mmCIF file with all atom_site columns, C-alpha atoms in Angstrom:
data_model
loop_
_atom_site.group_PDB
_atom_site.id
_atom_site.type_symbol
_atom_site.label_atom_id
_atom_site.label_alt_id
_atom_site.label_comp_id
_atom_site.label_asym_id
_atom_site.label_entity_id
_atom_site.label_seq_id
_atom_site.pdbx_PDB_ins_code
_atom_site.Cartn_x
_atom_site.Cartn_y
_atom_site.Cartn_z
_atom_site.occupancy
_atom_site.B_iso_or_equiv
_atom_site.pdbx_formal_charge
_atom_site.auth_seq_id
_atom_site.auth_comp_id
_atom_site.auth_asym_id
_atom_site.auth_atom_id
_atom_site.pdbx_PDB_model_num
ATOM 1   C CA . UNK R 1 1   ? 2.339   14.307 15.541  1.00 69.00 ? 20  UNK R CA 1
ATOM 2   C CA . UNK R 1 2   ? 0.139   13.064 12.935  1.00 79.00 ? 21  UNK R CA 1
ATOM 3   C CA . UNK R 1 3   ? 0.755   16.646 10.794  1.00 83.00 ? 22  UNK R CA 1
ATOM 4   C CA . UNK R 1 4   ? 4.145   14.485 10.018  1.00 87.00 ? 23  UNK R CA 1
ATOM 5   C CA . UNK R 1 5   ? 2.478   12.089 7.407   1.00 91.00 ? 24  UNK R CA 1
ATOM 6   C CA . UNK R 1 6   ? 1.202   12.328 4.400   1.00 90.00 ? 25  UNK R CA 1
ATOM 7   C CA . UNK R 1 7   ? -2.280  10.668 2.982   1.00 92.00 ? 26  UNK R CA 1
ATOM 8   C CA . UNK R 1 8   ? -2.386  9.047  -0.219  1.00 92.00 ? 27  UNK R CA 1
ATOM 9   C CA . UNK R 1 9   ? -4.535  6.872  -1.778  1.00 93.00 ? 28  UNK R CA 1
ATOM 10  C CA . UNK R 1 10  ? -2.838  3.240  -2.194  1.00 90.00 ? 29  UNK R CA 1
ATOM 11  C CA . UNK R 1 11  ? -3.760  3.686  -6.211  1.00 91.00 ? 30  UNK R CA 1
ATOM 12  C CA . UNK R 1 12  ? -1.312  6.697  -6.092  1.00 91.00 ? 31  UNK R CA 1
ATOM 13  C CA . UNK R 1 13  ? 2.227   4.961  -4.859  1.00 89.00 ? 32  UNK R CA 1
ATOM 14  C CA . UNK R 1 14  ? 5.087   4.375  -6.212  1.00 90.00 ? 33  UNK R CA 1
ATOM 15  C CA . UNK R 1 15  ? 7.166   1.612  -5.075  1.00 90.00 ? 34  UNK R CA 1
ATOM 16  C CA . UNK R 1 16  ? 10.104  3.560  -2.910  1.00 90.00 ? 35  UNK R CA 1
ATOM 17  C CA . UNK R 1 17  ? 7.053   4.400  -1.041  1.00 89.00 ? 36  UNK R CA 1
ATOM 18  C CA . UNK R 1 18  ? 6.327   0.906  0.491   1.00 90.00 ? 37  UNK R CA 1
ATOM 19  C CA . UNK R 1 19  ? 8.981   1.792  3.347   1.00 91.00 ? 38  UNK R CA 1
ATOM 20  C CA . UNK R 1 20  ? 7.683   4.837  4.690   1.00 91.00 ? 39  UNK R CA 1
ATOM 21  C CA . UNK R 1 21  ? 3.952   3.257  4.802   1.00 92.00 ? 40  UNK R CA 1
ATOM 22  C CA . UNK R 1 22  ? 2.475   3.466  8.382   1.00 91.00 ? 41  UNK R CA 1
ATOM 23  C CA . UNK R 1 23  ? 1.137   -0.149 9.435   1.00 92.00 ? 42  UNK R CA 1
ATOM 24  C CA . UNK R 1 24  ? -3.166  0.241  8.925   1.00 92.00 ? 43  UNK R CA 1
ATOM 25  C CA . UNK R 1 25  ? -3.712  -0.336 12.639  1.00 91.00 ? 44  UNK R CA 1
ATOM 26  C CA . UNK R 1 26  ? -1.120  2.303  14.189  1.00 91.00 ? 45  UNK R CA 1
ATOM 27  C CA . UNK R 1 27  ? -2.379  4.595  11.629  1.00 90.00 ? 46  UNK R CA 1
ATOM 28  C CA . UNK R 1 28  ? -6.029  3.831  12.924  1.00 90.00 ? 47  UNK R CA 1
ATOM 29  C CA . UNK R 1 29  ? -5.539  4.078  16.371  1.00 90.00 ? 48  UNK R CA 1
ATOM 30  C CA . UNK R 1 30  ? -4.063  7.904  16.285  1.00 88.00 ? 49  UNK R CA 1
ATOM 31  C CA . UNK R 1 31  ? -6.702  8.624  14.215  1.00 88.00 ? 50  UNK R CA 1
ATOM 32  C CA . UNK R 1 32  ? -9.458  7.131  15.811  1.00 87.00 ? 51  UNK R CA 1
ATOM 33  C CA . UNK R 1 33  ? -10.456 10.229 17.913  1.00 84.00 ? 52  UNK R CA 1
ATOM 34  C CA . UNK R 1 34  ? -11.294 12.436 15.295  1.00 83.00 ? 53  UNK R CA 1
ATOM 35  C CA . UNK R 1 35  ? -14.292 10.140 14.872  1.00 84.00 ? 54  UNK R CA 1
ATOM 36  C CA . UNK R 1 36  ? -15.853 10.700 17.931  1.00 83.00 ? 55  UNK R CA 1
ATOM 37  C CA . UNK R 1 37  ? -19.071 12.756 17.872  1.00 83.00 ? 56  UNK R CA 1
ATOM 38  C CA . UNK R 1 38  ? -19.056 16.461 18.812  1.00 78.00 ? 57  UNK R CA 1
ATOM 39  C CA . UNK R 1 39  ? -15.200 16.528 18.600  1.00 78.00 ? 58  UNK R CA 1
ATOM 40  C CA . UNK R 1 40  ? -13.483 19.496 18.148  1.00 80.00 ? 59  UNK R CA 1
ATOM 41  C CA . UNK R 1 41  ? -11.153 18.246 14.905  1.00 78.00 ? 60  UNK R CA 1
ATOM 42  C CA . UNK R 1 42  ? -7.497  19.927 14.769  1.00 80.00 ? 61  UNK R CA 1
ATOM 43  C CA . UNK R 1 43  ? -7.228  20.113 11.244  1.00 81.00 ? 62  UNK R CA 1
ATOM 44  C CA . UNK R 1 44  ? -3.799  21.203 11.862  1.00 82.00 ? 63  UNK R CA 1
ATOM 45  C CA . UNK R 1 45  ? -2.579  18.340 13.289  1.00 84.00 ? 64  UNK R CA 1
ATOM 46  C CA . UNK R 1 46  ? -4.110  15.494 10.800  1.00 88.00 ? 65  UNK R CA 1
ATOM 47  C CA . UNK R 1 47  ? -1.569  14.422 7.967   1.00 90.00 ? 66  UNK R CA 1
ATOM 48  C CA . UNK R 1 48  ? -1.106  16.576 4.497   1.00 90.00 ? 67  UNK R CA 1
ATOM 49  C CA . UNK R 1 49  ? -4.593  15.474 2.607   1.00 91.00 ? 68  UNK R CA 1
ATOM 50  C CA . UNK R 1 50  ? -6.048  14.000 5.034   1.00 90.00 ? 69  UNK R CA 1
ATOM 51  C CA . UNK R 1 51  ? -9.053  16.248 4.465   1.00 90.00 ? 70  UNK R CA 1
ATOM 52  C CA . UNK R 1 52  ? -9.172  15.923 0.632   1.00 92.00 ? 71  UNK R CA 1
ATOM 53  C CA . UNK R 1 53  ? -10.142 12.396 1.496   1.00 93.00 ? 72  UNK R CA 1
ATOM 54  C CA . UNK R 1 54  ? -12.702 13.639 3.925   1.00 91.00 ? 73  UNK R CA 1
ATOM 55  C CA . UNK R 1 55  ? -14.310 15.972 1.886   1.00 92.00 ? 74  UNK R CA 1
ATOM 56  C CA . UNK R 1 56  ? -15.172 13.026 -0.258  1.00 92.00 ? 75  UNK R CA 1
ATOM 57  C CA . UNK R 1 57  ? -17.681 11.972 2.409   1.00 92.00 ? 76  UNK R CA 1
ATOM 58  C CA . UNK R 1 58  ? -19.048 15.006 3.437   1.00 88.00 ? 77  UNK R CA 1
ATOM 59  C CA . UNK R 1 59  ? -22.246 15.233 0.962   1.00 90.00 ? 78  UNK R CA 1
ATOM 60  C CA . UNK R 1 60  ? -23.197 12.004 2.250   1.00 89.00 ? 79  UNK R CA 1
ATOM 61  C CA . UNK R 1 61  ? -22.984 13.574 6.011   1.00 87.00 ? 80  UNK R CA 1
ATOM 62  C CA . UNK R 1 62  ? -23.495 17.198 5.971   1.00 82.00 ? 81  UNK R CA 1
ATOM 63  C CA . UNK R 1 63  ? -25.862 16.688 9.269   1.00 85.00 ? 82  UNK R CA 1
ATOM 64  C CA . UNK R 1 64  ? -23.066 14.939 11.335  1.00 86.00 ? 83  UNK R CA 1
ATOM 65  C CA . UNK R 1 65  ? -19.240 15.983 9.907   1.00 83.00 ? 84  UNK R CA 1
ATOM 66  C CA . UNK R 1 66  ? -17.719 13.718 12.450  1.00 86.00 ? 85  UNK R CA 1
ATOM 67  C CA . UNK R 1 67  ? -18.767 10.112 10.716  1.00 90.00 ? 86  UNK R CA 1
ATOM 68  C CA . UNK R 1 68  ? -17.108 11.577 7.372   1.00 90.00 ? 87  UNK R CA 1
ATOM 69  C CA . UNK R 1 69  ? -14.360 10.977 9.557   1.00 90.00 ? 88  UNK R CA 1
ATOM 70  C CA . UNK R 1 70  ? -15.421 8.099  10.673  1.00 91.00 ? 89  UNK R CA 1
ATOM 71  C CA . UNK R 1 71  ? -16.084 6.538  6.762   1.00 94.00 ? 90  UNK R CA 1
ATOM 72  C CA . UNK R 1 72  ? -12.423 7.658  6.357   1.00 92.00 ? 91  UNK R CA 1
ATOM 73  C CA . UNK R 1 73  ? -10.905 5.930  8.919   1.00 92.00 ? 92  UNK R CA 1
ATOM 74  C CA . UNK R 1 74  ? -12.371 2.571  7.727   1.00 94.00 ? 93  UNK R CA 1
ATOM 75  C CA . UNK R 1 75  ? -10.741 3.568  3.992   1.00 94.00 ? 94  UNK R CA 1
ATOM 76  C CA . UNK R 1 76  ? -7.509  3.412  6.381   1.00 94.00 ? 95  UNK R CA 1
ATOM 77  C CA . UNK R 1 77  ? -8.368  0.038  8.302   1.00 94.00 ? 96  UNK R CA 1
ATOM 78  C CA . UNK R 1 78  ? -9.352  -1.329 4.453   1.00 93.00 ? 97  UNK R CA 1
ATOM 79  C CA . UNK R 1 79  ? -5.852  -0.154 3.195   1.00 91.00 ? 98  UNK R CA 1
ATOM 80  C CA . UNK R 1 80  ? -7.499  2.519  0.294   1.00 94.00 ? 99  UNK R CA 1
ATOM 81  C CA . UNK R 1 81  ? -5.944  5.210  1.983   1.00 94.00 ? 100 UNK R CA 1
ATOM 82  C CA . UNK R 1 82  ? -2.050  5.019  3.304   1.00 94.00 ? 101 UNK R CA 1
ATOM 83  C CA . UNK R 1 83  ? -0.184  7.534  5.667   1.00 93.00 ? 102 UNK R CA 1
ATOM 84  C CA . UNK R 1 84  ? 3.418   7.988  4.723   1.00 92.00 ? 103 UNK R CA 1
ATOM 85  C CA . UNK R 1 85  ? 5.893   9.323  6.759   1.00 90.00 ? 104 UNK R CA 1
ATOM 86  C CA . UNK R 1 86  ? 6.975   12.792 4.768   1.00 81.00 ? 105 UNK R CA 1
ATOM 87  C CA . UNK R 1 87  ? 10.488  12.624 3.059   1.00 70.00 ? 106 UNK R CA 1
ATOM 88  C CA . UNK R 1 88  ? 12.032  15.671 2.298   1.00 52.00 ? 107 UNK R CA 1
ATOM 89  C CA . UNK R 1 89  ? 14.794  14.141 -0.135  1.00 52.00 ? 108 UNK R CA 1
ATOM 90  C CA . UNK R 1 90  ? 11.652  13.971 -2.919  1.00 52.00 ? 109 UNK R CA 1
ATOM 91  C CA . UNK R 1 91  ? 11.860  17.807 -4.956  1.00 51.00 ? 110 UNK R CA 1
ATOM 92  C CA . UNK R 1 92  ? 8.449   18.978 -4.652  1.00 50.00 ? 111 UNK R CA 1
ATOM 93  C CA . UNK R 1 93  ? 6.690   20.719 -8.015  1.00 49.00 ? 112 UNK R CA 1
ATOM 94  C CA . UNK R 1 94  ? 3.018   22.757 -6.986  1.00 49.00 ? 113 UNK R CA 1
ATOM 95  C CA . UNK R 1 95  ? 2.608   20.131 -4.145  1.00 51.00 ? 114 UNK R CA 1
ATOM 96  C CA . UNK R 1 96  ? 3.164   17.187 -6.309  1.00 51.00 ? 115 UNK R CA 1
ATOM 97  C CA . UNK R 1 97  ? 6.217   14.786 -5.503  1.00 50.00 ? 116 UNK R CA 1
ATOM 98  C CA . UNK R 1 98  ? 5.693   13.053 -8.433  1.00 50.00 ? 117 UNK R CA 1
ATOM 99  C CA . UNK R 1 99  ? 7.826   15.508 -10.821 1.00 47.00 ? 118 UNK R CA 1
ATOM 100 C CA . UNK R 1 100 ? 11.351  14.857 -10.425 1.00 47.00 ? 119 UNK R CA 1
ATOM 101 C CA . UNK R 1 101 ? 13.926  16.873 -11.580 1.00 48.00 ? 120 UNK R CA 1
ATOM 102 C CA . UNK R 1 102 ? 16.333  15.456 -14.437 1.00 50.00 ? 121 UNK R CA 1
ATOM 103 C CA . UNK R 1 103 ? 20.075  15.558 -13.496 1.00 51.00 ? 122 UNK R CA 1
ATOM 104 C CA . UNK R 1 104 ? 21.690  18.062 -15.213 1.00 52.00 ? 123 UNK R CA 1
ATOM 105 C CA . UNK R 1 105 ? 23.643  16.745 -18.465 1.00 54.00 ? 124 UNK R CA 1
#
């Protein structure tokens, strides 16, 4: 159920987001099997962005994919990286949240 959340870097929050902010260690222990070696990742089921974070790691280990995962997780233990639990209410503008709409006058 992790395709529910959303990754975000804890640079790029804005304070109504403190609520929805999955506690570091719950968030580490449903991910902590996509950092097991030879494992089959379901990108599908990780949270929106998850891999954009990934992908920073992967030049670093292009030999063994799984420990960019692994360098990830530890952003998420280390509180760099957040999961959020999605809201809907937020009006969404090219996938950024960030652009709200102004009420009309």
């Amino acid at each position: 159920m992790l395709h529910h959340y959303h990754a975000n870097s804890l640079d790029n929050i804005y304070l109504e987001d403190i609520p929805h902010i999955i506690h570091p260690d719950y968030a580490a222990r449903d991910l902590a099997d996509t950092t097991l070696p030879n494992r089959n990742i379901q990108e599908w089921n990780l949270p929106q962005d998850y891999s954009h974070f990934v992908s920073q790691y992967h030049p670093f280990h292009w030999q063994r994919p799984w420990m960019a995962y692994r360098d990830t997780l530890d952003d998420i233990r280390s509180g760099k990286v957040v999961l959020l639990k999605k809201k809907h209410d937020r009006p969404c503008f090219n996938g950024r949240a960030d652009v709200l709409r102004q009420p009309p006058k």
